[in-house]
PDB file of C-alpha atoms and ligand atoms in Angstrom:
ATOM      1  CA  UNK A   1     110.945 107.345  88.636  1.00 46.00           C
ATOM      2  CA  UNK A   2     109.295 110.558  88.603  1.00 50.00           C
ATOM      3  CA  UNK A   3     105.921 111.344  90.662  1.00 48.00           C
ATOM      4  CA  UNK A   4     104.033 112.479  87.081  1.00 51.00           C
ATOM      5  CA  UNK A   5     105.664 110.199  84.678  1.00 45.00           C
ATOM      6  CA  UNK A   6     104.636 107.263  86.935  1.00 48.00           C
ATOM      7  CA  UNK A   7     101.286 106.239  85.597  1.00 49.00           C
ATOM      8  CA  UNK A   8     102.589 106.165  81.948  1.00 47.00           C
ATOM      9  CA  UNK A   9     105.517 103.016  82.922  1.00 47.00           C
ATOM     10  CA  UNK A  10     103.735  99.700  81.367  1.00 48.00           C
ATOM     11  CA  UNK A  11     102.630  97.689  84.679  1.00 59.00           C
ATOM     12  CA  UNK A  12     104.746  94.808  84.475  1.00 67.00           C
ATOM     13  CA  UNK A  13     102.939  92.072  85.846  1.00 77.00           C
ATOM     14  CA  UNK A  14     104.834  90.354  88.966  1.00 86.00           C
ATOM     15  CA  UNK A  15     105.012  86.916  90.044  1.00 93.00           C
ATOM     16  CA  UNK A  16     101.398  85.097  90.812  1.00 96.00           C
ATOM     17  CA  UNK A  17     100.471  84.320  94.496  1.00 97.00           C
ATOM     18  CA  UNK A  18      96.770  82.520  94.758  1.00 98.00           C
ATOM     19  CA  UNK A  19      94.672  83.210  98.206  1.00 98.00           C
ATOM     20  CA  UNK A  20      91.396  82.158 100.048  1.00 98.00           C
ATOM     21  CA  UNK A  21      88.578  83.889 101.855  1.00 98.00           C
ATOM     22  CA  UNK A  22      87.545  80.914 103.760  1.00 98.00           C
ATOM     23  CA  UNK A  23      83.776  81.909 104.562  1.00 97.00           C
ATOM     24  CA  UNK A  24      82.128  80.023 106.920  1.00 95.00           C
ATOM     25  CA  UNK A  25      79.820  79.116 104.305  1.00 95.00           C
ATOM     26  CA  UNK A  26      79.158  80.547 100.907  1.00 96.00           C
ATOM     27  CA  UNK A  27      75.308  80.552 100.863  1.00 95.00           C
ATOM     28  CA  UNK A  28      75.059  81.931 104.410  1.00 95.00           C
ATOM     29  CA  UNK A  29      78.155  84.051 105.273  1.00 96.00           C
ATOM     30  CA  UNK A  30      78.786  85.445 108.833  1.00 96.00           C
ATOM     31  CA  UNK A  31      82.686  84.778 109.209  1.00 96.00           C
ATOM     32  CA  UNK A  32      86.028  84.731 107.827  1.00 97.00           C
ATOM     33  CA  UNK A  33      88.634  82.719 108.458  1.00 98.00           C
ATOM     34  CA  UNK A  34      91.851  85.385 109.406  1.00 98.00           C
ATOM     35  CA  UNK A  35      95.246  83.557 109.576  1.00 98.00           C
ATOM     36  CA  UNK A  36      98.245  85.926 111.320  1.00 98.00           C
ATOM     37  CA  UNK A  37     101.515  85.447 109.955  1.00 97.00           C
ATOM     38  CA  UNK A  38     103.821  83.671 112.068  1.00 96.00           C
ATOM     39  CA  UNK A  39     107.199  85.318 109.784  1.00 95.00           C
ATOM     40  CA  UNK A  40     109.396  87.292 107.977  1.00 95.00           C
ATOM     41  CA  UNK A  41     109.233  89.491 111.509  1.00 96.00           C
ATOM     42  CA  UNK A  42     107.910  92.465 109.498  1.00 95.00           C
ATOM     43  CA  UNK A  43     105.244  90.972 108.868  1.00 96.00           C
ATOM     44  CA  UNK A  44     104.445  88.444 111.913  1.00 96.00           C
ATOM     45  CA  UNK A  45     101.178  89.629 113.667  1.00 97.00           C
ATOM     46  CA  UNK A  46      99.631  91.033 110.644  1.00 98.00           C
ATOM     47  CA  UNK A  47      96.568  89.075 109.172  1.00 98.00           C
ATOM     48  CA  UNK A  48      96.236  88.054 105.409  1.00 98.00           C
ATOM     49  CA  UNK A  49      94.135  85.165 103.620  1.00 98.00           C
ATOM     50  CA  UNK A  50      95.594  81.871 103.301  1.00 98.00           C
ATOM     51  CA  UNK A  51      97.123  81.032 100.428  1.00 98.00           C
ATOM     52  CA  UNK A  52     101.034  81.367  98.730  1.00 98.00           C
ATOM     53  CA  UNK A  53     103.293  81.246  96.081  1.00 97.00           C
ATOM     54  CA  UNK A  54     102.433  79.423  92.617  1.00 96.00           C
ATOM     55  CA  UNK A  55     105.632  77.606  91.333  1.00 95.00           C
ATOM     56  CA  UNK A  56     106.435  77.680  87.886  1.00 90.00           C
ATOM     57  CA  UNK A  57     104.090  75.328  85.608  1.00 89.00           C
ATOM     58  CA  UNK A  58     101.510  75.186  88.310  1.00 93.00           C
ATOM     59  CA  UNK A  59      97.793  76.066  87.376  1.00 94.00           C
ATOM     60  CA  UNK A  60      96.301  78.572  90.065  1.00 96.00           C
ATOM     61  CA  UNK A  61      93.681  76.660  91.866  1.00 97.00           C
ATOM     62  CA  UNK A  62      95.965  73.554  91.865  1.00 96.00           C
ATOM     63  CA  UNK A  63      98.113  75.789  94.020  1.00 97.00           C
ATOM     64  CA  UNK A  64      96.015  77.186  96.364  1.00 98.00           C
ATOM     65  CA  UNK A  65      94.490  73.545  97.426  1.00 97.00           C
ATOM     66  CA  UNK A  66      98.546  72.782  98.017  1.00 97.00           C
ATOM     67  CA  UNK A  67      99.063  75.840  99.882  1.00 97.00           C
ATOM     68  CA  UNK A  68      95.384  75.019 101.900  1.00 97.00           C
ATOM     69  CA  UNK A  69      97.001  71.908 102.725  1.00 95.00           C
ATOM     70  CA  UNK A  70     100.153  72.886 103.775  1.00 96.00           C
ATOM     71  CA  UNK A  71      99.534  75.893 106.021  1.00 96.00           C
ATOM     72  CA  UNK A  72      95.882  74.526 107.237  1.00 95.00           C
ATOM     73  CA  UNK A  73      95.832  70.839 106.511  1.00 94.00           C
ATOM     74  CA  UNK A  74      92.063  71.760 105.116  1.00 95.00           C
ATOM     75  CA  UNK A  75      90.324  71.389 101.839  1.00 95.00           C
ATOM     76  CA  UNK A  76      87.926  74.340 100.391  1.00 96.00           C
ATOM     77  CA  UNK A  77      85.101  74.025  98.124  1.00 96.00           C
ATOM     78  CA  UNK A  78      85.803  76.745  95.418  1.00 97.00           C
ATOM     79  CA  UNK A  79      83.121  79.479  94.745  1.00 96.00           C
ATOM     80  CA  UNK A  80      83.703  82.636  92.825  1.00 96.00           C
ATOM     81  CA  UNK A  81      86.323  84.563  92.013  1.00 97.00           C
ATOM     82  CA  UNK A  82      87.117  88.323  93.886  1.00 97.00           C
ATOM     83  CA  UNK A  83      88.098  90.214  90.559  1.00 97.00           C
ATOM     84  CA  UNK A  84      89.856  93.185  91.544  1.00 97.00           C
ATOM     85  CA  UNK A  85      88.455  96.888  89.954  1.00 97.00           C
ATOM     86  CA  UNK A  86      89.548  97.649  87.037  1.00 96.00           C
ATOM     87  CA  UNK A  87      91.514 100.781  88.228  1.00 96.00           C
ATOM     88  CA  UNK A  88      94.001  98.359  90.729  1.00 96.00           C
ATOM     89  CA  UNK A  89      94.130  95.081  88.229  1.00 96.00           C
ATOM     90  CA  UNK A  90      97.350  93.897  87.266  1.00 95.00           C
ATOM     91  CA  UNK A  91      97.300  92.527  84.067  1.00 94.00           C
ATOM     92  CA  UNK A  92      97.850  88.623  83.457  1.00 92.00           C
ATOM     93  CA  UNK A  93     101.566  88.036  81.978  1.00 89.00           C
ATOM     94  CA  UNK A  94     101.388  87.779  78.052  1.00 87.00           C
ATOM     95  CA  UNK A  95     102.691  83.820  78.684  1.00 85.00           C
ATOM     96  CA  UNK A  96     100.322  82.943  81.438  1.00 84.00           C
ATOM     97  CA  UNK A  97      97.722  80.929  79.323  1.00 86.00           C
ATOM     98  CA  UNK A  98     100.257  77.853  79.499  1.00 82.00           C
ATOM     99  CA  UNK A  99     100.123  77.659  83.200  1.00 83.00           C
ATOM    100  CA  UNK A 100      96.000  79.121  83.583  1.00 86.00           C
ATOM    101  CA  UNK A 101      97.386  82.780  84.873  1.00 90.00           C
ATOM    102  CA  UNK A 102      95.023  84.152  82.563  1.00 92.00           C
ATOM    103  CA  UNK A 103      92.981  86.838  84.932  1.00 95.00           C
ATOM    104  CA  UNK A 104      93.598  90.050  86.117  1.00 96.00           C
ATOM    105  CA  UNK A 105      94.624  90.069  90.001  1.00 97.00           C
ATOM    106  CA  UNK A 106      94.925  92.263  93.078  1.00 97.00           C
ATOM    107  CA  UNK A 107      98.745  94.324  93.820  1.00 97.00           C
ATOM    108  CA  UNK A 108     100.160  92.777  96.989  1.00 97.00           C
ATOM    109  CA  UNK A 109     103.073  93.345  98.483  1.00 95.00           C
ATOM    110  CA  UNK A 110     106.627  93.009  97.015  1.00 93.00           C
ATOM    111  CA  UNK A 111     105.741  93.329  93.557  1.00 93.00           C
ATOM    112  CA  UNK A 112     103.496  90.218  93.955  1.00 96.00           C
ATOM    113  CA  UNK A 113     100.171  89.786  91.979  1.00 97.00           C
ATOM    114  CA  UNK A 114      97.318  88.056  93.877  1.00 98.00           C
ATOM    115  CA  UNK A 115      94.145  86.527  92.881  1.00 98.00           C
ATOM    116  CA  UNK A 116      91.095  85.105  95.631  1.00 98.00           C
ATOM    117  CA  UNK A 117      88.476  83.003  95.247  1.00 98.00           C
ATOM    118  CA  UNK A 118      85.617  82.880  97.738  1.00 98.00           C
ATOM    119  CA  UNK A 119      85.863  79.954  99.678  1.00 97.00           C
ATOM    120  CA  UNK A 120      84.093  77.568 102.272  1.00 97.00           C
ATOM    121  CA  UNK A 121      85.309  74.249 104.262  1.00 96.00           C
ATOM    122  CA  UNK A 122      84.607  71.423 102.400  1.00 93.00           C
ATOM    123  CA  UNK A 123      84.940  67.049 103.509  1.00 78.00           C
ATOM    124  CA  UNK A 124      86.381  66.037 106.144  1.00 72.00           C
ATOM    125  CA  UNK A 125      89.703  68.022 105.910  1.00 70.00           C
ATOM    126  CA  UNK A 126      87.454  71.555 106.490  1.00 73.00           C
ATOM    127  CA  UNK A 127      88.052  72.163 109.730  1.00 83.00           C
ATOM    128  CA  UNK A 128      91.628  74.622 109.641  1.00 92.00           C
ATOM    129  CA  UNK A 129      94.896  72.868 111.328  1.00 92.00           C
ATOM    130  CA  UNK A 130      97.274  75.613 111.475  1.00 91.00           C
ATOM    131  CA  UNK A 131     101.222  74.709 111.078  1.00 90.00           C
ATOM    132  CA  UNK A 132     104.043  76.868 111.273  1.00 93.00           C
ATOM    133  CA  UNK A 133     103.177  79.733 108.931  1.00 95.00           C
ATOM    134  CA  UNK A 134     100.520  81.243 110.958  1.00 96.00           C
ATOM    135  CA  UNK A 135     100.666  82.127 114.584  1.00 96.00           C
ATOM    136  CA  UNK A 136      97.476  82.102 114.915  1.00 95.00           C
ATOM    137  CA  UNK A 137      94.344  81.620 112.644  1.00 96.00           C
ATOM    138  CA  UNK A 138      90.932  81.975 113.865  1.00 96.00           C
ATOM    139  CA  UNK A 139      86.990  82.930 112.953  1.00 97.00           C
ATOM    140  CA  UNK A 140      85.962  86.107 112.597  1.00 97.00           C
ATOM    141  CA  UNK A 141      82.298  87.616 112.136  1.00 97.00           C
ATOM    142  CA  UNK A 142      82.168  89.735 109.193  1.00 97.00           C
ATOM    143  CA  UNK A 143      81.801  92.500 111.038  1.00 97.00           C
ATOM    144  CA  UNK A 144      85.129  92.709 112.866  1.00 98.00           C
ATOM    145  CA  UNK A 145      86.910  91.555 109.996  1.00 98.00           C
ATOM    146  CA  UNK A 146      88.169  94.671 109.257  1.00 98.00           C
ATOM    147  CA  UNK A 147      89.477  95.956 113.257  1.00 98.00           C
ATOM    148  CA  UNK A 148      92.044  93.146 112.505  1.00 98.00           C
ATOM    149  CA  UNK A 149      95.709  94.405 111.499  1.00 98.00           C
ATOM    150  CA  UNK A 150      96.019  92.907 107.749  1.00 98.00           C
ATOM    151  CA  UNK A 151      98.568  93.208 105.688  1.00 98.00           C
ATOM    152  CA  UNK A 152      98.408  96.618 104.192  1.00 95.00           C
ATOM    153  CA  UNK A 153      97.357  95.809 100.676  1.00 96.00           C
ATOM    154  CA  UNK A 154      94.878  93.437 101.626  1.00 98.00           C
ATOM    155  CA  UNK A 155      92.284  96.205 102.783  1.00 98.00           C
ATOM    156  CA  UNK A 156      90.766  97.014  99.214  1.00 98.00           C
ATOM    157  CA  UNK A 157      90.796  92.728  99.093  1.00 98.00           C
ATOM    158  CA  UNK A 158      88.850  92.241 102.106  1.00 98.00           C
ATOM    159  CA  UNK A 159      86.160  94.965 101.258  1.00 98.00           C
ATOM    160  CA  UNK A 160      85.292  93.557  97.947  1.00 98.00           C
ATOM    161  CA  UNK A 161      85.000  90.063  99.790  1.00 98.00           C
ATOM    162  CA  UNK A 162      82.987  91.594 102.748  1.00 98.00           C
ATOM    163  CA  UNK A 163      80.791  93.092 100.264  1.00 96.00           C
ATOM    164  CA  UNK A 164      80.045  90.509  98.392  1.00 94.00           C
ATOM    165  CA  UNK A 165      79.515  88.188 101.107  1.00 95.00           C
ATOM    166  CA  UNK A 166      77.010  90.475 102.790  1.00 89.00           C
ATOM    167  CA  UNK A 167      74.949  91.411  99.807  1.00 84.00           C
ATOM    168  CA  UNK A 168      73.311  87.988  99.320  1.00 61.00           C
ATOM    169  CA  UNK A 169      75.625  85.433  99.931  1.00 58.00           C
ATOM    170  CA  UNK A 170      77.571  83.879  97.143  1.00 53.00           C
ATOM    171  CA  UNK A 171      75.268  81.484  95.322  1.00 54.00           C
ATOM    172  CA  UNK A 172      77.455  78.192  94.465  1.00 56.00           C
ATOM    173  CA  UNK A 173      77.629  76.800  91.048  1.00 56.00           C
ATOM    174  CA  UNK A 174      75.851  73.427  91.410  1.00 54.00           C
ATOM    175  CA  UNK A 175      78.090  71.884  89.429  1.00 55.00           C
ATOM    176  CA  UNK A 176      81.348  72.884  91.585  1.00 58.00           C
ATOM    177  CA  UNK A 177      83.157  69.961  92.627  1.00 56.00           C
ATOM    178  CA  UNK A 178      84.686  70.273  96.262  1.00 62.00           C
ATOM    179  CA  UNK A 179      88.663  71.098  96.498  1.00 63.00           C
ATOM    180  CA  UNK A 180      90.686  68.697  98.481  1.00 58.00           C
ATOM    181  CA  UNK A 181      94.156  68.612  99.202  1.00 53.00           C
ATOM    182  CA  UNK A 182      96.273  67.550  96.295  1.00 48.00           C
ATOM    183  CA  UNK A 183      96.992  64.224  95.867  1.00 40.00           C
ATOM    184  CA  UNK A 184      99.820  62.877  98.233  1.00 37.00           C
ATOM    185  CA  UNK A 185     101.784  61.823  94.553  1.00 34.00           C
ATOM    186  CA  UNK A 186     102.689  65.000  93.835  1.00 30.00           C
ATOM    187  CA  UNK A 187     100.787  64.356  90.463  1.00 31.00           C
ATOM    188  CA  UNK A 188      98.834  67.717  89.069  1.00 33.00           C
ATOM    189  CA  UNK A 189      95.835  67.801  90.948  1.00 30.00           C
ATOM    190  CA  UNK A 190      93.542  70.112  89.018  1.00 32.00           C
ATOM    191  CA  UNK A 191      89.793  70.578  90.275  1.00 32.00           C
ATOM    192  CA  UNK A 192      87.654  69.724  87.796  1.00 26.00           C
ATOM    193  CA  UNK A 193      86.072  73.415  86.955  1.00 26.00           C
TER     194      UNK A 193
HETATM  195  N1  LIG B   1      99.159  84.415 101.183  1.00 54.05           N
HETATM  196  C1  LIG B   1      99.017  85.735 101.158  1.00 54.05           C
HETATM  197  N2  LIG B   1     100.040  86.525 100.745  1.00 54.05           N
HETATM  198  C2  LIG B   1      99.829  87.850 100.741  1.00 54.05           C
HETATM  199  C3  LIG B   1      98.609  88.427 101.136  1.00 54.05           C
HETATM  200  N3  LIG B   1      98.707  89.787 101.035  1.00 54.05           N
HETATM  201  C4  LIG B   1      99.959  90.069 100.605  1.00 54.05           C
HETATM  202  O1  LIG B   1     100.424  91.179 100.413  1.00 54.05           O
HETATM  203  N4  LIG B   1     100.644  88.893 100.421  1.00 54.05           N
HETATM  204  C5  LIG B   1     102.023  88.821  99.983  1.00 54.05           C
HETATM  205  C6  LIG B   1     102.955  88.482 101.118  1.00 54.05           C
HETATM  206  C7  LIG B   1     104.086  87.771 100.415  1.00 54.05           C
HETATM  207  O2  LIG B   1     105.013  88.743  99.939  1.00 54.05           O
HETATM  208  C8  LIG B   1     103.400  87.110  99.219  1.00 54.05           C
HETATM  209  C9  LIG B   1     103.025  85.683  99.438  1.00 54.05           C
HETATM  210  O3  LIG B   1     103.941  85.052 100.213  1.00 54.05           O
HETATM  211  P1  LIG B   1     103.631  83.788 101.123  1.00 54.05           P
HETATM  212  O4  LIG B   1     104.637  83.846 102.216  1.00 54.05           O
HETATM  213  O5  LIG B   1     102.202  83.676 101.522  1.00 54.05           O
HETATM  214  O6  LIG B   1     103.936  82.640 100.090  1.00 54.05           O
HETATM  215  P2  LIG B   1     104.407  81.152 100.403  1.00 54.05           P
HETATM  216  O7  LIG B   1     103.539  80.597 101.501  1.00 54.05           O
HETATM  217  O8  LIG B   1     104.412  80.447  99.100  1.00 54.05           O
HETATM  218  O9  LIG B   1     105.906  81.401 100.897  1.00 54.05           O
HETATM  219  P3  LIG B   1     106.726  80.743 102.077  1.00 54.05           P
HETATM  220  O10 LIG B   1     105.943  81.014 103.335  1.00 54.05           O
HETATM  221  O11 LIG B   1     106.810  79.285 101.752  1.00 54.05           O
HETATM  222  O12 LIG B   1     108.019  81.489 102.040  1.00 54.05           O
HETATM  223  O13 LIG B   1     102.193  87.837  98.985  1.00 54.05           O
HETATM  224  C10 LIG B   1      97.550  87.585 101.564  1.00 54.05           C
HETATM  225  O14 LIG B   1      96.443  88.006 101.941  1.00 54.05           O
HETATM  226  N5  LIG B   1      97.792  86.250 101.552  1.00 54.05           N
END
């Protein structure tokens, strides 16, 4: 495609990958959990927020507590959304409302669309038990967060998470139920919000 005709090709929104900035606590925030990929070898080494894939049918959150579970063995209580600016948003896909793809999200890599919630441990699964998709996952204090090397697209991610976190906190909904791994059955385990 050509350099100035770029900007006027309709953004075609790509497939939906759902990820977590795990705070160490959403009223009081001083660290993030960072997770290095353990593969494809591009990539291994380089940091990026938890999360993964959303398979077809599968509503968003219910996805990223599956992905929580598989990569960390942890559950997350959900807080608020990191809504990318307006000028990087990729649109929703006109058939998302079936599966709750609904929101604008961040451009990752591959032609992948990604959208974060702000996160903290939550019950007895919140403390992070790394498998085989990370090589290694640790705290980090705010700020260092950025000296790590993250996936490239994740920068403009991580400073609208850093800045919200350091502003005031990120005061909870009351009424936000905790997020624990899916249920073992496989069955659609949607958090209640
Ligand atoms: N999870 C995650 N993926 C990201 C981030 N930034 C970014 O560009 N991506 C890209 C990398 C991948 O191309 C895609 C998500 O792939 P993934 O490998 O996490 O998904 P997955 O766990 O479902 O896949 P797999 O390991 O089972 O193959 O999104 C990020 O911060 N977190």
């Amino acid at each position: 495609m050509h350099e100035r005709t770029r900007h006027l090709e309709p953004q075609v929104p790509g497939p939906l990958v759902v990820a977590a900035a795990v705070l160490d606590s959403l009223d009081a925030p001083r660290s993030l959990l960072c997770a290095a990929r353990a593969y494809p070898v591009e990539h291994a080494g380089q940091y990026e927020l938890p999360g993964g894939k959303v398979e077809p049918g599968e509503a968003p959150l219910s996805a990223l507590a599956r992905e929580l579970d598989e990569e960390l063995s942890m559950g997350v209580r959900i807080g608020p959304e990191v809504e990318p600016p307006a000028p990087l948003a990729v649109p929703a896909p006109r058939d998302g409302a079936a599966s709750g793809d609904t929101a604008p999200a961040w451009p990752v890599l591959h032609g992948f669309r990604m959208r974060v919630w702000m996160t903290e441990p939550a019950g007895t699964g919140g403390r992070p038990r790394p498998g085989g998709s990370h090589e290694q996952v640790r705290w980090v204090p705010l700020d260092s967060v950025l000296d790590l090397p993250w996936l490239p697209a994740d920068r403009p991610i991580l400073e609208a998470v850093l800045s919200r976190a350091r502003t005031s906190g990120t005061p909870r909904d009351p009424l936000a139920p905790a997020l624990p791994p899916p249920a073992v059955d496989g069955g659609d385990h949607q958090p209640g919000i």
